[in-house]
Short mmCIF file of C-alpha atoms in Angstrom, two decimals:
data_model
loop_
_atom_site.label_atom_id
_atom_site.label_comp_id
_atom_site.label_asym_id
_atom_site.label_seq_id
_atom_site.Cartn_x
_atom_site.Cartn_y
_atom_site.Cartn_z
CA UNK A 11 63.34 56.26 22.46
CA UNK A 12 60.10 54.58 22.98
CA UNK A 13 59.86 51.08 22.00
CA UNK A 14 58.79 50.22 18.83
CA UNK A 15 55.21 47.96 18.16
CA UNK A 16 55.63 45.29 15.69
CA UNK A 17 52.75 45.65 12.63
CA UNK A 18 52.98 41.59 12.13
CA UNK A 19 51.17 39.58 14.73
CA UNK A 20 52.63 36.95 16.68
CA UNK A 21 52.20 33.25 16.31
CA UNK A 22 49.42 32.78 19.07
CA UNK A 23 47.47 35.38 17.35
CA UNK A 24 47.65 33.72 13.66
CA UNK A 25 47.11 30.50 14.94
CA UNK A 26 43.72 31.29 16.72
CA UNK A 27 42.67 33.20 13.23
CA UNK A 28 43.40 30.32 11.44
CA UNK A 29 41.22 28.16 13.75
CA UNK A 30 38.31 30.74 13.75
CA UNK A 31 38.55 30.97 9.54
CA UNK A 32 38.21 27.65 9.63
CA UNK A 33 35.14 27.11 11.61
CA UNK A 34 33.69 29.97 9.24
CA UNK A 35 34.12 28.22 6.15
CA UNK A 36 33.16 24.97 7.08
CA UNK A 37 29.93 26.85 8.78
CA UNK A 38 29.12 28.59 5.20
CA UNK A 39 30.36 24.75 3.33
CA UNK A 40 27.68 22.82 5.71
CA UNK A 41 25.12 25.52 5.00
CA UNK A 42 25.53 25.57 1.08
CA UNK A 43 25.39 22.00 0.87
CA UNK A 44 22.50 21.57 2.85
CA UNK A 45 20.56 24.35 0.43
CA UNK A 46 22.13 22.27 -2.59
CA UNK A 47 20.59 18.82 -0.83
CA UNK A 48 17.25 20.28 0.61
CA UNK A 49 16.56 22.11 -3.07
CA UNK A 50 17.41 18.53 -4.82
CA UNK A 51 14.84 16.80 -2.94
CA UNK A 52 11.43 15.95 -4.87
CA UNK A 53 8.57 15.55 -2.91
CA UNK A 54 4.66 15.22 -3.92
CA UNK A 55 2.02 17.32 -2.69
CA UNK A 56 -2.26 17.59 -2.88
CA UNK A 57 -3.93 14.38 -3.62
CA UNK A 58 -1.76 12.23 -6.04
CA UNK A 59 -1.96 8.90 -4.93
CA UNK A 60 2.13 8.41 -6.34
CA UNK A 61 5.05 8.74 -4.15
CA UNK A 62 8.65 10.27 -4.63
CA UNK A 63 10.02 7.86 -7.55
CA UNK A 64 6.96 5.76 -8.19
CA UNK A 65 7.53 4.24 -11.75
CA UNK A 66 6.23 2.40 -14.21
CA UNK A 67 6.77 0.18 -17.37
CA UNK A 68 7.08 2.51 -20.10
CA UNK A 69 3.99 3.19 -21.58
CA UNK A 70 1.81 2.36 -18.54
CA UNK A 71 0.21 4.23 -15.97
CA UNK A 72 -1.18 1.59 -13.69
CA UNK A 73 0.58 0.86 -10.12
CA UNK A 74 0.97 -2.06 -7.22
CA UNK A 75 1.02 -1.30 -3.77
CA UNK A 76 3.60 -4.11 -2.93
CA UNK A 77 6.03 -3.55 -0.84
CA UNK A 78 5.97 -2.13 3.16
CA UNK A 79 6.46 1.58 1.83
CA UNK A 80 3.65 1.16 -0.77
CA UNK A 81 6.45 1.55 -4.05
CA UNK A 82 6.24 -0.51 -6.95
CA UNK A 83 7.85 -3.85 -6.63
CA UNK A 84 11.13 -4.70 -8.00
CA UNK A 85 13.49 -7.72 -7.94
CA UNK A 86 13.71 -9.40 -4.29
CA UNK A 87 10.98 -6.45 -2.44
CA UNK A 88 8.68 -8.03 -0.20
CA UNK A 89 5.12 -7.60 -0.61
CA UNK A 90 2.95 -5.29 2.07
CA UNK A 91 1.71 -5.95 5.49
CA UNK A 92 3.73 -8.15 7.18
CA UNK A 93 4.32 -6.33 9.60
CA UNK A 94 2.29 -3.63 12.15
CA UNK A 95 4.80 -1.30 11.81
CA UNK A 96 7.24 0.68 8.90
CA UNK A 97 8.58 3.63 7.81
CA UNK A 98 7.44 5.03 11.15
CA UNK A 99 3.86 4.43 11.57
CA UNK A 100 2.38 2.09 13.68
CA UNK A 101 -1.21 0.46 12.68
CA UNK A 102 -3.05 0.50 16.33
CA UNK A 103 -6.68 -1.39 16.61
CA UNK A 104 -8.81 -0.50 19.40
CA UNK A 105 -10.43 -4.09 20.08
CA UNK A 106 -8.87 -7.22 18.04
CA UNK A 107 -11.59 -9.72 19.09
CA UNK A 108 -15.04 -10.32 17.18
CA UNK A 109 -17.60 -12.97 17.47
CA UNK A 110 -17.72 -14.65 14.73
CA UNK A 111 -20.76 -14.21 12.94
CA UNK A 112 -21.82 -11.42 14.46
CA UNK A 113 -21.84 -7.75 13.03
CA UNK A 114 -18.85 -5.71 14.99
CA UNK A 115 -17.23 -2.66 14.44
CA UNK A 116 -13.21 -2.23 13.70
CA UNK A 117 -12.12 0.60 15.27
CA UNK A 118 -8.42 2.00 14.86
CA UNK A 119 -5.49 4.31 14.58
CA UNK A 120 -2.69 4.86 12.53
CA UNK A 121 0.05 6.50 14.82
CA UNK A 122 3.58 7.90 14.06
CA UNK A 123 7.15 7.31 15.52
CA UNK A 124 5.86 9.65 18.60
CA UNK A 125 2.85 7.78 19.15
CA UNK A 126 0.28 10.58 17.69
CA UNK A 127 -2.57 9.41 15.78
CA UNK A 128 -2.25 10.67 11.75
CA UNK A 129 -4.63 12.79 10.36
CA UNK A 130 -3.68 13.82 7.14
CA UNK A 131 -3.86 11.66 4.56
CA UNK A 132 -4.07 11.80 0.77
CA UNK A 133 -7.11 10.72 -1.00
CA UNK A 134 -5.98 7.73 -3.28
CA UNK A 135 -8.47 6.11 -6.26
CA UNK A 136 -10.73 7.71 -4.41
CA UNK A 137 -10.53 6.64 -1.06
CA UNK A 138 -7.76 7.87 1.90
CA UNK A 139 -7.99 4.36 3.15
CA UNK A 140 -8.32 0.92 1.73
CA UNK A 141 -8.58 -1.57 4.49
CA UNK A 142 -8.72 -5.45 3.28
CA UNK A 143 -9.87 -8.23 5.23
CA UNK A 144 -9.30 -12.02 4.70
CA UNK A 145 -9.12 -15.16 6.91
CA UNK A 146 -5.79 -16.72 6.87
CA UNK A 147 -7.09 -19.86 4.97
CA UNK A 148 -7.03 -16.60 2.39
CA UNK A 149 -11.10 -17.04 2.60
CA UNK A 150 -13.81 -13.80 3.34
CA UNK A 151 -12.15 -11.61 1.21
CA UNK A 152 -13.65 -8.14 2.03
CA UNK A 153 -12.55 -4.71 0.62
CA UNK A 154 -13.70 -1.81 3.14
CA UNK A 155 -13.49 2.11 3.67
CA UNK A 156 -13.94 3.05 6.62
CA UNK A 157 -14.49 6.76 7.97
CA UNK A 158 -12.26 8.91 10.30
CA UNK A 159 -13.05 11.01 13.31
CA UNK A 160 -11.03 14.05 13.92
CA UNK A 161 -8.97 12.53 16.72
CA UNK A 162 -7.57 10.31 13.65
CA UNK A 163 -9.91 7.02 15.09
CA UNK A 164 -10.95 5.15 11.78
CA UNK A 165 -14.37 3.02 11.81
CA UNK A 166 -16.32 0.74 10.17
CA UNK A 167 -18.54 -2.16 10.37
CA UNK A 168 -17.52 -5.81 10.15
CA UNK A 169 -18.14 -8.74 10.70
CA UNK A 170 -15.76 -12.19 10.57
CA UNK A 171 -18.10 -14.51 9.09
CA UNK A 172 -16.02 -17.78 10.34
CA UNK A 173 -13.92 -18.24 13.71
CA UNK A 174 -10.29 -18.28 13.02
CA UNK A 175 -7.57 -15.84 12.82
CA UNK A 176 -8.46 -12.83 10.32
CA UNK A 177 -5.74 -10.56 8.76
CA UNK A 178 -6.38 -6.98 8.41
CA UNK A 179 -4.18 -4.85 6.18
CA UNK A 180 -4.33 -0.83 6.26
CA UNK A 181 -3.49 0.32 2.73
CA UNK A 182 -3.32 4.48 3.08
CA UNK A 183 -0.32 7.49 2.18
CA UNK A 184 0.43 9.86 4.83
CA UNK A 185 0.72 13.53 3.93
CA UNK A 186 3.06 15.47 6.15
CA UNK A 187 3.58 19.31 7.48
CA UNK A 188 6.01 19.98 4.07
CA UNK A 189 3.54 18.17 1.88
CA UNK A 190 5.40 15.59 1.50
CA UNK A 191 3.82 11.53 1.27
CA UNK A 192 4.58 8.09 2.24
CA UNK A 193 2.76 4.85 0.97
CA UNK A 194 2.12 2.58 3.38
CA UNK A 195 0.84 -0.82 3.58
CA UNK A 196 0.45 -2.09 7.86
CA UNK A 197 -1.30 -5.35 8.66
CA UNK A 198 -2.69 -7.07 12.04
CA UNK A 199 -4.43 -9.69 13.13
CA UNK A 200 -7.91 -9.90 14.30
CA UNK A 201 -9.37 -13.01 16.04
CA UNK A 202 -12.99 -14.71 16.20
CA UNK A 203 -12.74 -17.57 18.88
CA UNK A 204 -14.00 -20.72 18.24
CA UNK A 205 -13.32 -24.23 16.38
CA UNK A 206 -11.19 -22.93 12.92
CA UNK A 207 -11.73 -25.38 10.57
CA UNK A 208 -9.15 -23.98 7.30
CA UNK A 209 -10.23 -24.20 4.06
CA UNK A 210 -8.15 -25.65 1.32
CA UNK A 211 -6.81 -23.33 -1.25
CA UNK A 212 -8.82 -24.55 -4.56
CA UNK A 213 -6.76 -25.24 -7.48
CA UNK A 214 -5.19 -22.87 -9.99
CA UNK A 215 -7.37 -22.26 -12.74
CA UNK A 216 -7.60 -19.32 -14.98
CA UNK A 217 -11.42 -18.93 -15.51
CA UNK A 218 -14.20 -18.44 -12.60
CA UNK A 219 -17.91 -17.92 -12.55
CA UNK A 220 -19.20 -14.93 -9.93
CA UNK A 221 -22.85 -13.57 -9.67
CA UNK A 222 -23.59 -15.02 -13.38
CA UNK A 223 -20.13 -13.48 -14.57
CA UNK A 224 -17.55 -15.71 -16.40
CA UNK A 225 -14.40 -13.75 -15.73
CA UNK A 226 -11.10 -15.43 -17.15
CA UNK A 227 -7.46 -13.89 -17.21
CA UNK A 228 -4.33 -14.73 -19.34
CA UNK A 229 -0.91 -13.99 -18.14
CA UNK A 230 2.39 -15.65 -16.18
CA UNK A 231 3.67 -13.84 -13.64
CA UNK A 232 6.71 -14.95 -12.70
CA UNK A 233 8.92 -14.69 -9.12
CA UNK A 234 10.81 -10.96 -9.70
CA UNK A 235 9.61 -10.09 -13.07
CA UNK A 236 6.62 -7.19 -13.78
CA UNK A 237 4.70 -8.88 -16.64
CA UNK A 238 0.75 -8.37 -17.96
CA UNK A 239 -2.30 -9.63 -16.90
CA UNK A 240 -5.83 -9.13 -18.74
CA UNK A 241 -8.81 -10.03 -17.22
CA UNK A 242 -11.79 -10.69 -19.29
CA UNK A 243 -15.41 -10.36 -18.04
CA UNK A 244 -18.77 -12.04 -19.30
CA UNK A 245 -22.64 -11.78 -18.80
CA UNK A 246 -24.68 -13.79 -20.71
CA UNK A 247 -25.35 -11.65 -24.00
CA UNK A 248 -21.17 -11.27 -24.29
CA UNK A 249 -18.97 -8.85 -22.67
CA UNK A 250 -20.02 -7.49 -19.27
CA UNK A 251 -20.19 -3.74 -19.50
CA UNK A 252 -18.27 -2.73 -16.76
CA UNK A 253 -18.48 1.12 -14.96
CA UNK A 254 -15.34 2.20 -12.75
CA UNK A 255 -15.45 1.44 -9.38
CA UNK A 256 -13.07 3.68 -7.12
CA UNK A 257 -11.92 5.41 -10.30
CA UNK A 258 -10.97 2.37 -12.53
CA UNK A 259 -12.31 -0.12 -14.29
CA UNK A 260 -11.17 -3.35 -11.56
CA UNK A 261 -8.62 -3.52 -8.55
CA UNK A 262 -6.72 -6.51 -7.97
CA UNK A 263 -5.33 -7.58 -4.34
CA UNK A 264 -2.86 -10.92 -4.53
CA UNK A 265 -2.04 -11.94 -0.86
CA UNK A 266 0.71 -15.16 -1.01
CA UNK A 267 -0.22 -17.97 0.67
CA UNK A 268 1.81 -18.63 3.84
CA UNK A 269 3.07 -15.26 5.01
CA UNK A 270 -0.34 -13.34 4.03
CA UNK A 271 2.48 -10.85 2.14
CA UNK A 272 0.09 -7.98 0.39
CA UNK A 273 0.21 -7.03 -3.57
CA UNK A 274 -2.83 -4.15 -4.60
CA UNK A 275 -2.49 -3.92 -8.08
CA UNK A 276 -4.16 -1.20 -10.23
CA UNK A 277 -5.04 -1.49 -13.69
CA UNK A 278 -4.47 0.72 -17.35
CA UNK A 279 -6.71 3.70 -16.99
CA UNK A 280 -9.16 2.58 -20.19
CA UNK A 281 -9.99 -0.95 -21.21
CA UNK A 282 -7.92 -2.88 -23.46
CA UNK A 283 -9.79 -4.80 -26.39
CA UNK A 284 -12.71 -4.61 -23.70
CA UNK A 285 -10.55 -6.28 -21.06
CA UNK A 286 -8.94 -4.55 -17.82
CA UNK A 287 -4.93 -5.04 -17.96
CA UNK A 288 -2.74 -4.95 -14.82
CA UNK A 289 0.87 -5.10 -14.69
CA UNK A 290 1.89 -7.35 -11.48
CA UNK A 291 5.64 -7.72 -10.33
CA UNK A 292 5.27 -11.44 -7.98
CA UNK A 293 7.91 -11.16 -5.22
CA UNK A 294 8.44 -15.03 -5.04
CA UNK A 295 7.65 -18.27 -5.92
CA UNK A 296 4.95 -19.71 -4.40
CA UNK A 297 0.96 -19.79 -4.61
CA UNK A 298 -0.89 -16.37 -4.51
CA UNK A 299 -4.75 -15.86 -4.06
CA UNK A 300 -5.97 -13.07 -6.36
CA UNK A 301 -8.88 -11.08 -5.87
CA UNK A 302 -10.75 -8.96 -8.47
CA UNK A 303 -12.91 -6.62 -7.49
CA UNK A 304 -15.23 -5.27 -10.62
CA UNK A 305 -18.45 -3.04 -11.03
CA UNK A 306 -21.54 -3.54 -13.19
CA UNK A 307 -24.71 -2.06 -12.97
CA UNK A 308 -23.17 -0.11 -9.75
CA UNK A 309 -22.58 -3.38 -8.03
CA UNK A 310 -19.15 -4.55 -7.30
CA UNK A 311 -18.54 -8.07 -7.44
CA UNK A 312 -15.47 -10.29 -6.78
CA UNK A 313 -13.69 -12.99 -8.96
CA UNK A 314 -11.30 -15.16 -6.97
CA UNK A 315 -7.98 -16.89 -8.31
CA UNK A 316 -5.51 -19.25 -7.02
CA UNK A 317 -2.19 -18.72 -9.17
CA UNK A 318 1.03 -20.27 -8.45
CA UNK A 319 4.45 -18.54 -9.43
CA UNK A 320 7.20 -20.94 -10.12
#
């Protein structure tokens, strides 16, 4: 009589199906949870100059550019452009030395974590680069847009009017393959050799006179907190009828004194009572140098501040 082949497998054979069903459904687990995660995601795409989560108070629509990523601010973030690199890009200038006095040209890349110069970027108020430029007495204030080549090599002409040590901040959003965009503020130092002699940072004072304007503000920003500030600004017949420049109707850079750390503040889309209102979150105490930059008559002009946050 032949002998007889058992139906039930033996033990080897279940144990190595177990093992392989196993692998299966933690194959099929990894891949639904990855479609769950990927499909959660938000991401922004075409030109809007706000990022993933970008908030505001309710009610407003205005933003800052404060911290390294170029979010709004909140409780203990440090302001922008501290530092030459974050969140993977790398702000690269060509030449760092000017003579001072002289006209120049600033020349530069913006690279990623592979060293590749950027090329897409999203146009924001306007613009798909803001590049500022002060002294780091926090004097020559200049607020520039310069051009790029196709090899991702930005450009434009400048001049550092005084010797000294000059901080240059790169204030862009990168757009990536998936659409996707990151805010990013990236700063670096430029030099013009010769005797610095620093000015001292005038006094707080809430009113200034510019070009014939009389521009005053009211507000009191404190270290942590987002809170309003209205600027007011005057010709000589009453209130100066101002025109948007870059899309609104004033931009407002703060740079603390000390660190140089980077706040570019954007205002209420209309006027309010005739006056252009900005919501500013102050990352610390300490004294701040705000610059407003306004247009009449198609000229922009600049109102400077000293404010200190207790």
């Amino acid at each position: 009589m032949p002998d007889q082949i058992s139906a039930a497998p033996d033990r080897s054979t279940l144990r190595l199906a177990l093992v392989v069903g196993g692998l299966v459904l933690a194959v099929l687990l990894g891949f639904g949870l990855g479609r769950m995660n990927a499909d959660g995601a938000t991401t922004t795409t075409g030109g809007s100059a706000l990022a993933a989560d970008h908030t505001h108070p309710a009610g407003t629509e205005p933003h800052d550019h404060g911290s390294a990523t170029g979010t709004d601010q909140g409780v203990g973030s440090e302001p922008g452009g501290l530092s030459v690199s974050s969140a993977g890009y790398t702000l690269a200038p060509l030449a760092t030395e000017f003579l001072a006095g002289r006209p120049g040209q600033l020349r530069f890349q913006v690279r990623d974590a592979q060293r590749r110069p950027v090329t897409r970027f999203a146009v924001v108020h306007d613009k798909p680069l803001h590049l500022i430029v002060v002294r780091r007495d926090l004097t020559g204030y200049q607020h520039l847009h310069p051009t790029m080549a196709p090899d991702g090599t930005w450009s434009v002409p400048l001049t550092l009017a005084q010797p000294g040590v000059w901080r240059a901040y790169a204030d862009f959003t990168v757009v990536a393959d998936d659409g996707g965009q990151t805010a990013v503020t990236l700063g670096a130092d430029l030099v013009a050799p010769g005797g610095y002699q620093p000015c001292a940072l005038p006094a707080p004072a809430t009113s200034t006179t510019v070009d014939g304007f009389t521009v005053g503000y009211q507000g009191n920003p404190q270290a942590g907190e987002t809170v309003p500030l209205t600027f007011r600004v005057d010709a000589a017949g009453g209130a100066a009828p101002l025109e948007r420049y870059l899309g609104a109707y004033g931009h407002l850079v703060a740079l603390r004194e000390g660190d140089l750390g980077y706040l570019h503040v954007h205002p209420e889309p209309e006027l309010v009572d005739g006056q252009v209102k900005f919501w500013l979150t102050a990352p610390g105490p300490g004294r701040y140098r705000l610059y407003l930059d306004f247009q009449v008559a198609a000229k922009v002009h600049t109102a400077e501040f000293t404010l200190t946050v207790p």
